[in-house]
Tab-separated table of C-alpha atoms in Angstrom:
chain	number	residue	atom	x	y	z
A	1	LEU	CA	-28.386	2.697	-18.643
A	2	THR	CA	-32.143	1.738	-19.051
A	3	PHE	CA	-33.953	-0.801	-16.777
A	4	VAL	CA	-37.230	-1.878	-15.562
A	5	GLN	CA	-38.283	-0.400	-12.143
A	6	ASP	CA	-38.671	-3.053	-9.500
A	7	TRP	CA	-39.465	-1.417	-6.119
A	8	GLU	CA	-40.880	-4.599	-4.627
A	9	THR	CA	-37.424	-6.509	-4.437
A	10	ALA	CA	-35.084	-4.957	-1.735
A	11	GLU	CA	-31.931	-5.929	-3.846
A	12	SER	CA	-33.269	-4.504	-7.212
A	13	LEU	CA	-31.050	-2.160	-9.248
A	14	CYS	CA	-33.390	0.653	-8.754
A	15	ASN	CA	-33.452	0.372	-5.025
A	16	PHE	CA	-29.604	0.185	-4.962
A	17	MET	CA	-29.341	3.271	-6.936
A	18	LEU	CA	-31.962	5.209	-5.009
A	19	GLU	CA	-30.131	4.366	-1.599
A	20	HIS	CA	-26.543	5.038	-3.059
A	21	ASP	CA	-27.400	8.186	-4.879
A	22	GLY	CA	-24.283	10.463	-5.321
A	23	GLU	CA	-21.898	7.692	-4.147
A	24	GLN	CA	-19.037	6.464	-6.447
A	25	ALA	CA	-18.648	2.742	-7.368
A	26	THR	CA	-16.542	0.802	-9.970
A	27	LEU	CA	-18.591	-0.220	-13.013
A	28	THR	CA	-17.412	-3.119	-15.074
A	29	TYR	CA	-18.922	-3.527	-18.656
A	30	LYS	CA	-18.166	-6.698	-20.815
A	31	PRO	CA	-19.622	-6.229	-24.175
A	32	GLN	CA	-19.784	-10.086	-24.893
A	33	ALA	CA	-19.984	-12.494	-21.991
A	34	ASP	CA	-17.460	-14.997	-23.602
A	35	GLY	CA	-15.352	-11.960	-25.183
A	36	ALA	CA	-11.953	-10.860	-24.167
A	37	ALA	CA	-12.728	-7.135	-23.831
A	38	THR	CA	-13.748	-5.621	-20.526
A	39	PHE	CA	-14.143	-1.909	-19.608
A	40	ASP	CA	-13.764	-0.590	-16.087
A	41	THR	CA	-14.459	2.974	-14.868
A	42	MET	CA	-15.564	4.884	-11.765
A	43	VAL	CA	-19.262	6.101	-11.788
A	44	THR	CA	-21.282	8.425	-9.801
A	45	ILE	CA	-24.551	6.683	-9.051
A	46	VAL	CA	-27.777	8.585	-9.909
A	47	ALA	CA	-31.123	7.746	-8.352
A	48	PRO	CA	-33.667	6.615	-11.161
A	49	VAL	CA	-36.885	8.531	-11.916
A	50	ILE	CA	-39.951	7.050	-10.290
A	51	GLY	CA	-43.180	6.114	-12.289
A	52	GLY	CA	-44.213	6.006	-15.792
A	53	ALA	CA	-47.011	5.289	-18.037
A	54	VAL	CA	-50.115	3.477	-16.535
A	55	GLY	CA	-50.573	-0.179	-17.475
A	56	THR	CA	-46.967	-0.627	-18.675
A	57	PHE	CA	-43.747	-1.892	-17.138
A	58	ASN	CA	-42.140	1.308	-15.705
A	59	GLU	CA	-38.584	1.972	-17.155
A	60	SER	CA	-35.988	4.336	-16.029
A	61	THR	CA	-33.099	5.570	-17.890
A	62	VAL	CA	-30.139	7.132	-16.187
A	63	THR	CA	-26.821	8.483	-17.250
A	64	MET	CA	-24.077	8.321	-14.722
A	65	PRO	CA	-21.072	10.729	-14.815
A	66	CYS	CA	-17.863	8.584	-15.184
A	67	ASP	CA	-14.089	8.699	-15.497
A	68	ARG	CA	-12.589	7.452	-18.878
A	69	PRO	CA	-13.157	3.856	-19.374
A	70	GLU	CA	-9.993	1.498	-19.138
A	71	LEU	CA	-10.032	-1.283	-21.560
A	72	THR	CA	-8.703	-4.619	-20.675
A	73	ARG	CA	-8.314	-7.501	-22.951
A	74	VAL	CA	-7.769	-10.944	-21.597
A	75	THR	CA	-5.348	-12.883	-24.097
A	76	GLN	CA	-6.267	-16.397	-24.698
A	77	PRO	CA	-3.594	-18.971	-24.620
A	78	ALA	CA	-2.707	-20.445	-27.933
A	79	PRO	CA	-4.223	-23.942	-28.648
């Protein structure tokens, strides 16, 4: 997971991950917003690395340990 560091917004993803480092949470991934496939798994939250190159948007990349994802397909009713 790669994201821009936003330490100024209390509800930002990087602040959430720093505050909940080591905790487990359910993660849901939907590859296409209007698609039928959804993946759910339990992840262990990992705190992001802080900082980066001067004069750029600082990014963090984390890899969170997880269980095997479970695929769910929502079937669309026939027209």
